[in-house]
Structure formats: structure tokens, C-alpha cells
Coordinates of N, CA and C in Angstrom, one line a residue:
Chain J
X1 N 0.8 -1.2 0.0 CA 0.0 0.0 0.0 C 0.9 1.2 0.0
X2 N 0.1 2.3 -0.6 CA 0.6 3.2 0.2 C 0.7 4.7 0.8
X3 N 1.4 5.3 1.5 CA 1.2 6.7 2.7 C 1.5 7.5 1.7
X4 N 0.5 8.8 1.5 CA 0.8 9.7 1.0 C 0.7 10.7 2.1
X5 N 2.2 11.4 2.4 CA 2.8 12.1 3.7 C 2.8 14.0 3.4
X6 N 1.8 14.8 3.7 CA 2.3 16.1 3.3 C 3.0 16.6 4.8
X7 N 3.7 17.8 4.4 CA 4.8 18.1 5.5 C 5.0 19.4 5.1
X8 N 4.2 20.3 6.1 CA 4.4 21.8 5.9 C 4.4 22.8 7.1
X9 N 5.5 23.6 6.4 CA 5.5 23.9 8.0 C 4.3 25.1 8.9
X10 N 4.8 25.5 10.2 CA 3.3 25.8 11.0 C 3.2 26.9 10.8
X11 N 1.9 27.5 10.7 CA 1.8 28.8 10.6 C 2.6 30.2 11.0
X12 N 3.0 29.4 12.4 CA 3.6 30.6 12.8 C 5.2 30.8 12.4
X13 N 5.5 29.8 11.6 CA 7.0 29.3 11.5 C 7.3 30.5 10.1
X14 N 8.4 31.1 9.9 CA 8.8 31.6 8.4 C 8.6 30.9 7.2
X15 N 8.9 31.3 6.3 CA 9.0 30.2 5.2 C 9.4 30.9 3.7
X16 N 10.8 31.0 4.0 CA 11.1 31.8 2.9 C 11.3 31.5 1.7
X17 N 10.9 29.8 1.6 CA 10.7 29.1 0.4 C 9.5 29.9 -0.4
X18 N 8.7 29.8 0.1 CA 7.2 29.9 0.2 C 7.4 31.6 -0.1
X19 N 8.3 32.9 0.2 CA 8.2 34.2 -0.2 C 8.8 34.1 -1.4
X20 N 10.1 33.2 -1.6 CA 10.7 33.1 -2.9 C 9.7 33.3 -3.6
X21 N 8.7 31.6 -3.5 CA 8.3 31.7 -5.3 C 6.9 32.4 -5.5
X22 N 6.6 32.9 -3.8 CA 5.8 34.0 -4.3 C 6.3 35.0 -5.2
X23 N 7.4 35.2 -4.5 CA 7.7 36.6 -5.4 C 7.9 36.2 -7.0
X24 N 8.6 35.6 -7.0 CA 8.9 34.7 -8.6 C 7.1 34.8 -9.4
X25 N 6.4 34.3 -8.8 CA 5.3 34.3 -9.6 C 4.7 35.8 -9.8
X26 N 5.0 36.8 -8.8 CA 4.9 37.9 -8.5 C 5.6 38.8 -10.3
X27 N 6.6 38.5 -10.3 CA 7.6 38.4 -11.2 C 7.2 38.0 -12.7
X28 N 6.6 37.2 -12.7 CA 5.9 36.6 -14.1 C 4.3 36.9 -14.1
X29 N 4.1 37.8 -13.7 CA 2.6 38.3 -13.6 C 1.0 38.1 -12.9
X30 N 1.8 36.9 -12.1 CA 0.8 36.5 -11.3 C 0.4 37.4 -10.4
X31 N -0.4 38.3 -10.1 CA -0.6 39.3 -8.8 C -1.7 38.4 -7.9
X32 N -2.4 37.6 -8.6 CA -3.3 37.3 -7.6 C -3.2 36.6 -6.8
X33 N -2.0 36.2 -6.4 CA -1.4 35.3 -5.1 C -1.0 36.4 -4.0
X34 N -1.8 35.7 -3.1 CA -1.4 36.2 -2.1 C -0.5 35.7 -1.3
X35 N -0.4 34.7 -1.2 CA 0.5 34.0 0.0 C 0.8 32.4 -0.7
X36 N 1.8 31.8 -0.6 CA 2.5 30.8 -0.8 C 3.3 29.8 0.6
X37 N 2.7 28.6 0.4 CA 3.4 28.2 1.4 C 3.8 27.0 1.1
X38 N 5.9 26.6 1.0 CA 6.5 25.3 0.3 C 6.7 24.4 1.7
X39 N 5.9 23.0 1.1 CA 6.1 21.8 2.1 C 6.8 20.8 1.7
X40 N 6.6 19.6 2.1 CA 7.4 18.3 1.5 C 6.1 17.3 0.9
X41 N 6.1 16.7 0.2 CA 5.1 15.7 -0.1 C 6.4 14.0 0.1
X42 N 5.7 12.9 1.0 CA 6.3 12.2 0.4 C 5.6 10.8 0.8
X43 N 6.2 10.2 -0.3 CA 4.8 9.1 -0.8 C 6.3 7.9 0.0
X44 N 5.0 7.0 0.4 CA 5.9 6.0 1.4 C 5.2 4.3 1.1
X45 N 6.0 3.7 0.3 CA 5.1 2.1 -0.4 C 5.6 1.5 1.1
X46 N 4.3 0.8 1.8 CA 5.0 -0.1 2.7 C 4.2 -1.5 2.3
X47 N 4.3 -2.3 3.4 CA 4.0 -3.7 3.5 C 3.0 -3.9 4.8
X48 N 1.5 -3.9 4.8 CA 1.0 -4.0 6.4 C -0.3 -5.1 6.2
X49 N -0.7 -5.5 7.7 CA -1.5 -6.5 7.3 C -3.1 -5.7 7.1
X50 N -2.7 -4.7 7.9 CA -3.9 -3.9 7.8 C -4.0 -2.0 7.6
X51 N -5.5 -1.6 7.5 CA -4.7 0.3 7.2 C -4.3 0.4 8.6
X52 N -5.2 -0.6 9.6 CA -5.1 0.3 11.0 C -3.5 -0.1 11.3
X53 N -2.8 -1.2 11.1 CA -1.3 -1.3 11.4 C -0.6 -0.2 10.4
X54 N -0.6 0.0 9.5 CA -0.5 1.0 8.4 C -0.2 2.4 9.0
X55 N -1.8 2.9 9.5 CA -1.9 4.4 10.1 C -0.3 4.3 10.9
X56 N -0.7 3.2 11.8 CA 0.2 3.5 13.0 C 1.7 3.8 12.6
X57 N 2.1 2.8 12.4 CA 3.4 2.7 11.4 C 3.9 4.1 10.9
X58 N 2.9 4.8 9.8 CA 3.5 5.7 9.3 C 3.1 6.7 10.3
X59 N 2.4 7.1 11.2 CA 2.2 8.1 12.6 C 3.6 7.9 12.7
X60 N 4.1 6.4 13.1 CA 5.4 6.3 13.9 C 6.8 7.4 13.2
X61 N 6.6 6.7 11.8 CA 7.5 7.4 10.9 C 7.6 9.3 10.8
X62 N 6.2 9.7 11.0 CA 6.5 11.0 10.8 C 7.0 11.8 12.1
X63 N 6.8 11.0 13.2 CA 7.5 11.7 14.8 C 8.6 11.2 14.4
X64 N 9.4 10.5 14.1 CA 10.6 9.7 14.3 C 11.2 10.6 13.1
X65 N 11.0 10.7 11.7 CA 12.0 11.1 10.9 C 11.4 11.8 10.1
X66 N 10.4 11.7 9.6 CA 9.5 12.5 8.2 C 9.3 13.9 8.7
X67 N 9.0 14.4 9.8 CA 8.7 15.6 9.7 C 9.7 15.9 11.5
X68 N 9.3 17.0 11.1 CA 10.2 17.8 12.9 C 9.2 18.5 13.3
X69 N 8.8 17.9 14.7 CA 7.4 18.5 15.0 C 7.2 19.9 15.6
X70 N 8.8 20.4 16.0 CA 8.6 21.6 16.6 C 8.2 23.2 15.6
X71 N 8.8 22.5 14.2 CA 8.7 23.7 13.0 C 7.6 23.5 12.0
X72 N 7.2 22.0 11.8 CA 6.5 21.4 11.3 C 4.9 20.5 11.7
X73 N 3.7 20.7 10.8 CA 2.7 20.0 10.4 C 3.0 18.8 9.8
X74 N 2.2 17.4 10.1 CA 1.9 16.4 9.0 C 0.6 15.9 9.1
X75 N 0.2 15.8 7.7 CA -0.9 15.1 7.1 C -0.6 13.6 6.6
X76 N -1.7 12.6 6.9 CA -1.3 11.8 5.6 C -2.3 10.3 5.2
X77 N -2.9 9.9 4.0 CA -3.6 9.2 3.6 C -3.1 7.6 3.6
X78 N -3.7 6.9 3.8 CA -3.4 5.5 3.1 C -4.0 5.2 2.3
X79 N -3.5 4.6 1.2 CA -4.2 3.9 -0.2 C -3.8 2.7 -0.4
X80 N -5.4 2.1 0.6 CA -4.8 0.5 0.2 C -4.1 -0.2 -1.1
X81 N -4.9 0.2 -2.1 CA -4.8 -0.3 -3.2 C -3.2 0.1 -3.9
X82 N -2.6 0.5 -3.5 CA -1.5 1.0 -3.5 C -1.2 1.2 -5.0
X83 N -2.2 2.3 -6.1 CA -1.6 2.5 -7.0 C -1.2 3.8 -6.9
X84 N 0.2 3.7 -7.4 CA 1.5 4.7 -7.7 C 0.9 5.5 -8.5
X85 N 0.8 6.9 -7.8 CA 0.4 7.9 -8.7 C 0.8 9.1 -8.2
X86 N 2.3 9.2 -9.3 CA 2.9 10.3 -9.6 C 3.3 11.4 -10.0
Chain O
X1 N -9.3 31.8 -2.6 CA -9.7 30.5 -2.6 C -8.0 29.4 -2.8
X2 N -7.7 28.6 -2.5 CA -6.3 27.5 -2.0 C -6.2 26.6 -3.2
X3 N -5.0 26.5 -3.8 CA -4.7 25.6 -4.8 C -3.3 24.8 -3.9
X4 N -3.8 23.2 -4.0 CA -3.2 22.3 -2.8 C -2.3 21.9 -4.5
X5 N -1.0 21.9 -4.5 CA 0.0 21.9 -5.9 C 0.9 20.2 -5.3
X6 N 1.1 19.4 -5.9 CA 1.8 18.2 -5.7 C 3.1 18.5 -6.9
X7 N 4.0 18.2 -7.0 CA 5.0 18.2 -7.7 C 6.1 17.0 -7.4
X8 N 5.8 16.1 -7.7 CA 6.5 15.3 -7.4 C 8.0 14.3 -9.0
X9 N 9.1 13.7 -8.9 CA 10.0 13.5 -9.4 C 9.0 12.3 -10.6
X10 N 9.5 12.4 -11.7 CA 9.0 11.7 -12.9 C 9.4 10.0 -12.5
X11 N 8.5 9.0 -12.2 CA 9.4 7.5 -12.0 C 10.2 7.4 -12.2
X12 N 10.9 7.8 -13.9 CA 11.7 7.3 -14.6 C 13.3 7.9 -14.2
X13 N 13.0 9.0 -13.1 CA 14.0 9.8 -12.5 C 14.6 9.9 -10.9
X14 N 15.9 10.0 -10.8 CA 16.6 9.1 -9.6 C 15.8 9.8 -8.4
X15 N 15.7 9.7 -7.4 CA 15.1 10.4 -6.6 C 16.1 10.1 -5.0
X16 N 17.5 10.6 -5.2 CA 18.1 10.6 -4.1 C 17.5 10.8 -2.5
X17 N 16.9 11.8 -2.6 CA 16.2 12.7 -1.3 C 15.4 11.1 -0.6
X18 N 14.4 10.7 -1.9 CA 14.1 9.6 -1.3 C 14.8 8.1 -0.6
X19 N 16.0 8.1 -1.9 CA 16.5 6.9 -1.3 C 17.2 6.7 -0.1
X20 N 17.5 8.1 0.5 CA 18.2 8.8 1.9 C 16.9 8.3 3.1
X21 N 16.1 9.1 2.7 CA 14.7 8.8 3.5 C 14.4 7.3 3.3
X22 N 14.5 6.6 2.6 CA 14.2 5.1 2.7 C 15.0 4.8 3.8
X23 N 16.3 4.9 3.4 CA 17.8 4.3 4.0 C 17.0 4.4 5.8
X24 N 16.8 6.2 6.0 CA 16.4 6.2 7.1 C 15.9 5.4 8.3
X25 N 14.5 5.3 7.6 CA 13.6 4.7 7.8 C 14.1 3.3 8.5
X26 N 14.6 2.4 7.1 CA 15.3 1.0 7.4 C 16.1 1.1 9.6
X27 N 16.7 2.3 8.7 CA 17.5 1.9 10.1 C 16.9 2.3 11.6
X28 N 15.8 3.1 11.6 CA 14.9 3.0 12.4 C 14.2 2.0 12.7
X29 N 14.2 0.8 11.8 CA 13.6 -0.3 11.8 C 12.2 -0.3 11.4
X30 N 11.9 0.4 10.2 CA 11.0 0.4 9.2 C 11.0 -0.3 8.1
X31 N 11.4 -1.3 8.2 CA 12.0 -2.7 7.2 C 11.0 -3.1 6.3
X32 N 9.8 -2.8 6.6 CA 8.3 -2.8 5.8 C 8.3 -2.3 4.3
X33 N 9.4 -0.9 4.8 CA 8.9 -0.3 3.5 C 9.8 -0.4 2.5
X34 N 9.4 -0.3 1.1 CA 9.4 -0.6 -0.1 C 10.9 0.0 -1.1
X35 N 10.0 1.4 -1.0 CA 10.3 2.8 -1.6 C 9.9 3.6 -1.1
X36 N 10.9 4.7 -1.3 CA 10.3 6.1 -1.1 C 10.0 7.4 -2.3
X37 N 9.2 8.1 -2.8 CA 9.8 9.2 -3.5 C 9.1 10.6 -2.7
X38 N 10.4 11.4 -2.8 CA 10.0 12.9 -2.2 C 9.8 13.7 -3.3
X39 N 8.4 14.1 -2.8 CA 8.4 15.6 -4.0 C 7.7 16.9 -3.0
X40 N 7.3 17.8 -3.8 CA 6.9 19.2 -2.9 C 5.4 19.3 -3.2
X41 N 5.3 19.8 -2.2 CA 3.9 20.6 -1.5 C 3.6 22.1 -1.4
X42 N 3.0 22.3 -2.6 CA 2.6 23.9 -2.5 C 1.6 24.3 -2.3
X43 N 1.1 25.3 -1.1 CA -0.2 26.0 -0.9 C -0.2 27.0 -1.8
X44 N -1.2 27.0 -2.5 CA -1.3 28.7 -2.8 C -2.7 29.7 -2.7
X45 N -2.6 30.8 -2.3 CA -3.8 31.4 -1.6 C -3.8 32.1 -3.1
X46 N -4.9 32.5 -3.9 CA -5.0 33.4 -5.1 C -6.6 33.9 -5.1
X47 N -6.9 35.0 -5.4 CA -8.0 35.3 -6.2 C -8.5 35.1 -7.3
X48 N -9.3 34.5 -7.9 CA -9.7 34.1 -8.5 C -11.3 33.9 -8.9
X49 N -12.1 34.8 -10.0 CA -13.7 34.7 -10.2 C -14.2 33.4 -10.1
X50 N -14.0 32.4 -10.6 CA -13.9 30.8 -10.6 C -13.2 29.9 -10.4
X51 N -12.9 28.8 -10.7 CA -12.9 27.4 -10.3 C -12.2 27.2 -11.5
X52 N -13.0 27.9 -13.0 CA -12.4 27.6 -14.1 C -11.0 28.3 -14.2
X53 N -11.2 29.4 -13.9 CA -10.2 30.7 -13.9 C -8.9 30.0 -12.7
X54 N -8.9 29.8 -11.9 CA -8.3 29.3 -10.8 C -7.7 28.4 -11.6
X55 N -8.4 27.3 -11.9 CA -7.6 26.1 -12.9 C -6.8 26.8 -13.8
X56 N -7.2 27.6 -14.3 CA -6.3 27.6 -15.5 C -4.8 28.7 -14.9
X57 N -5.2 29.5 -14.5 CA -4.2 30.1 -13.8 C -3.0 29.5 -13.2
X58 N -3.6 28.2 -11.8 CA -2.6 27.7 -11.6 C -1.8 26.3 -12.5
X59 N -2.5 25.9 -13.7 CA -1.9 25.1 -14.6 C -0.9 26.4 -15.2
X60 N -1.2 27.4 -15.7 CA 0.2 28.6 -16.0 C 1.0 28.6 -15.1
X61 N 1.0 28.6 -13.7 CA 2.1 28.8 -12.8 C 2.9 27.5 -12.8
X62 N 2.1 25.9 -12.6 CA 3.1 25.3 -12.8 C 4.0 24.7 -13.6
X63 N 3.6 25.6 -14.9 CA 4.0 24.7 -16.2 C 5.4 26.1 -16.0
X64 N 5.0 27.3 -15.4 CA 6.1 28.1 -15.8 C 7.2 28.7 -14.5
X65 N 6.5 28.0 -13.2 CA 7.6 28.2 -12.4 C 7.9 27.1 -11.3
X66 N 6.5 26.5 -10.8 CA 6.3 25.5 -10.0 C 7.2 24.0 -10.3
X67 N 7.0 23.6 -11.2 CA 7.5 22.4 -11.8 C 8.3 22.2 -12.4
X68 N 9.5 21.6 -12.8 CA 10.2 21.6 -14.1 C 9.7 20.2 -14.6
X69 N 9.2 20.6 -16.2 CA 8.4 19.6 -16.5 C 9.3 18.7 -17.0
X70 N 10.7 18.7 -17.6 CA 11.5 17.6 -17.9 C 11.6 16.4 -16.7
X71 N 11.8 16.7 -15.6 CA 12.1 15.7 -14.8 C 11.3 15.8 -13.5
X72 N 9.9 16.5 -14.0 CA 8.9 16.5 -12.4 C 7.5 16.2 -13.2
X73 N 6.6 15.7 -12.8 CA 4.8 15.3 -12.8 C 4.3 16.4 -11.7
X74 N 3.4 17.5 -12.0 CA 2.4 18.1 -11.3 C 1.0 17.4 -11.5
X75 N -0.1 17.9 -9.8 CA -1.2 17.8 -10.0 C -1.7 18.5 -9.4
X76 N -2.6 18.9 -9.2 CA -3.4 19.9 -7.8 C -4.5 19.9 -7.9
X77 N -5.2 20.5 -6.8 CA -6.4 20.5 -6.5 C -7.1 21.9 -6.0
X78 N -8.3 22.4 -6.1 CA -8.6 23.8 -5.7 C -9.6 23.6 -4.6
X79 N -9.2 24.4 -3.9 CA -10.3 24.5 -2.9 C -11.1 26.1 -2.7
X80 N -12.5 26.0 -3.0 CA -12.8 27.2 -3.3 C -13.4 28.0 -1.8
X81 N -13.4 27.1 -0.9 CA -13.9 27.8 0.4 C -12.5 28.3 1.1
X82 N -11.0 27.9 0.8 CA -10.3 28.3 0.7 C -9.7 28.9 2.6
X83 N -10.5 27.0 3.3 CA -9.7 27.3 4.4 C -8.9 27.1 4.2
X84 N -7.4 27.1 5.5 CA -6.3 27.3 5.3 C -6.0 26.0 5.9
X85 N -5.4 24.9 5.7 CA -5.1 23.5 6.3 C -3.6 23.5 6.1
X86 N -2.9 23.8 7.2 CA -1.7 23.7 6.8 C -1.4 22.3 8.4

């Protein structure tokens, strides 16, 4: 199956990824953005017997390495059916 | 209204960031999992009269700054009530 993981950071956190390509779009004529905010997307194939072993698992993964809870949000889906779509 | 942007690395292209994150994982004792691929997560807040207009706008942004389309797949989604879920 598998975890599709978003990872962005918290509101109150900076994000000067997120001013960059505002401004860049800013730059190429887009005025009607207001605000931009860059996170991580990451797609995770595992092996479980079930979603509820699944959820857990990847919960486990996003405290442990996928995301940093102190600067950072995570989201994230399971798809049993685990088609890859990229 | 919120355009949720996925940008993620084309299959056919290496995806180091991930195979690091795999590695990770493993040695955390996440032995389960498969593969990994990392790609990005873009919020974007814009104005926009429609849904159609919105679409098409942000297909301009990521064909012209969001994505590089030689070696990245975009997709996104709009949200017209345009809470903020970060």
C-alpha cells in the first residue's frame, strides 16, 4: 500500500521558500497570489496487514523522521490499493 | 480561494532525497517499507472569479515556475472555500 505524507510547515513558522516563489510568480505576472506556502510531499510504499497497522506505522515514521514536530505539520492518507500515482 | 500543488519527481528519475529517506527509515527499523519518492507541497492562496479561472491560472504557474516539467509530474487541486489546512 501506500502513505501519502504532506509536511508543511506551522503557521507561525517563516518560510522563505514559500516568499521566494511567491515573489517569482509575482515576477511573471501572477498578482493574484497572495500567499505561498512550500512543504514536503512524500509518498511512502509499505507492506502491512492492515490500514489500521499502516496508520500506526506511518504516525510512527512521521515523529521519528519525516517531519520535525517543533517547525512542522503532518498530514497523511493511506491507499490501500497501493496505485502509484505520480 | 487555495490551490493544494503536488509536484512530485517523474518514475523514470533518480530520486536521491528519497532513497536517503528510505535508508532512514530501514535503520529505524521500518523494514516494511518498499520505496520512497520525495516531492513538494505547494499551498497557494490566489484570487480568483472561478474554479475555471483558478484552474487555468494555476496550470500557468506550474507549467512556468512550479515544476520543471522535464524531470517533475504536477497535479493539484482547488479549494474554493479556501480554508487554510496547513
Amino acid at each position: 500500500m501506500i502513505a501519502r505524507v504532506i509536511v508543511t510547515p506551522k503557521p507561525v513558522v517563516n518560510d522563505p521558500q514559500g516568499i521566494t516563489v511567491k515573489q517569482g510568480l509575482a515576477t511573471l505576472g501572477f498578482r493574484e497570489v497572495s500567499d505561498v506556502r512550500v512543504g514536503k510531499y512524500i509518498e511512502v510504499n509499505l507492506e502491512a496487514e492492515t490500514e489500521h497497522e499502516a496508520r500506526s506505522r506511518v504516525e510512527a515514521m512521521c515523529k521519528q523522521l519525516l517531519a520535525n514536530h517543533v517547525i512542522e505539520d503532518y498530514r497523511f492518507e493511506i491507499d490501500m490499493d497501493g496505485h502509484k500515482r505520480r
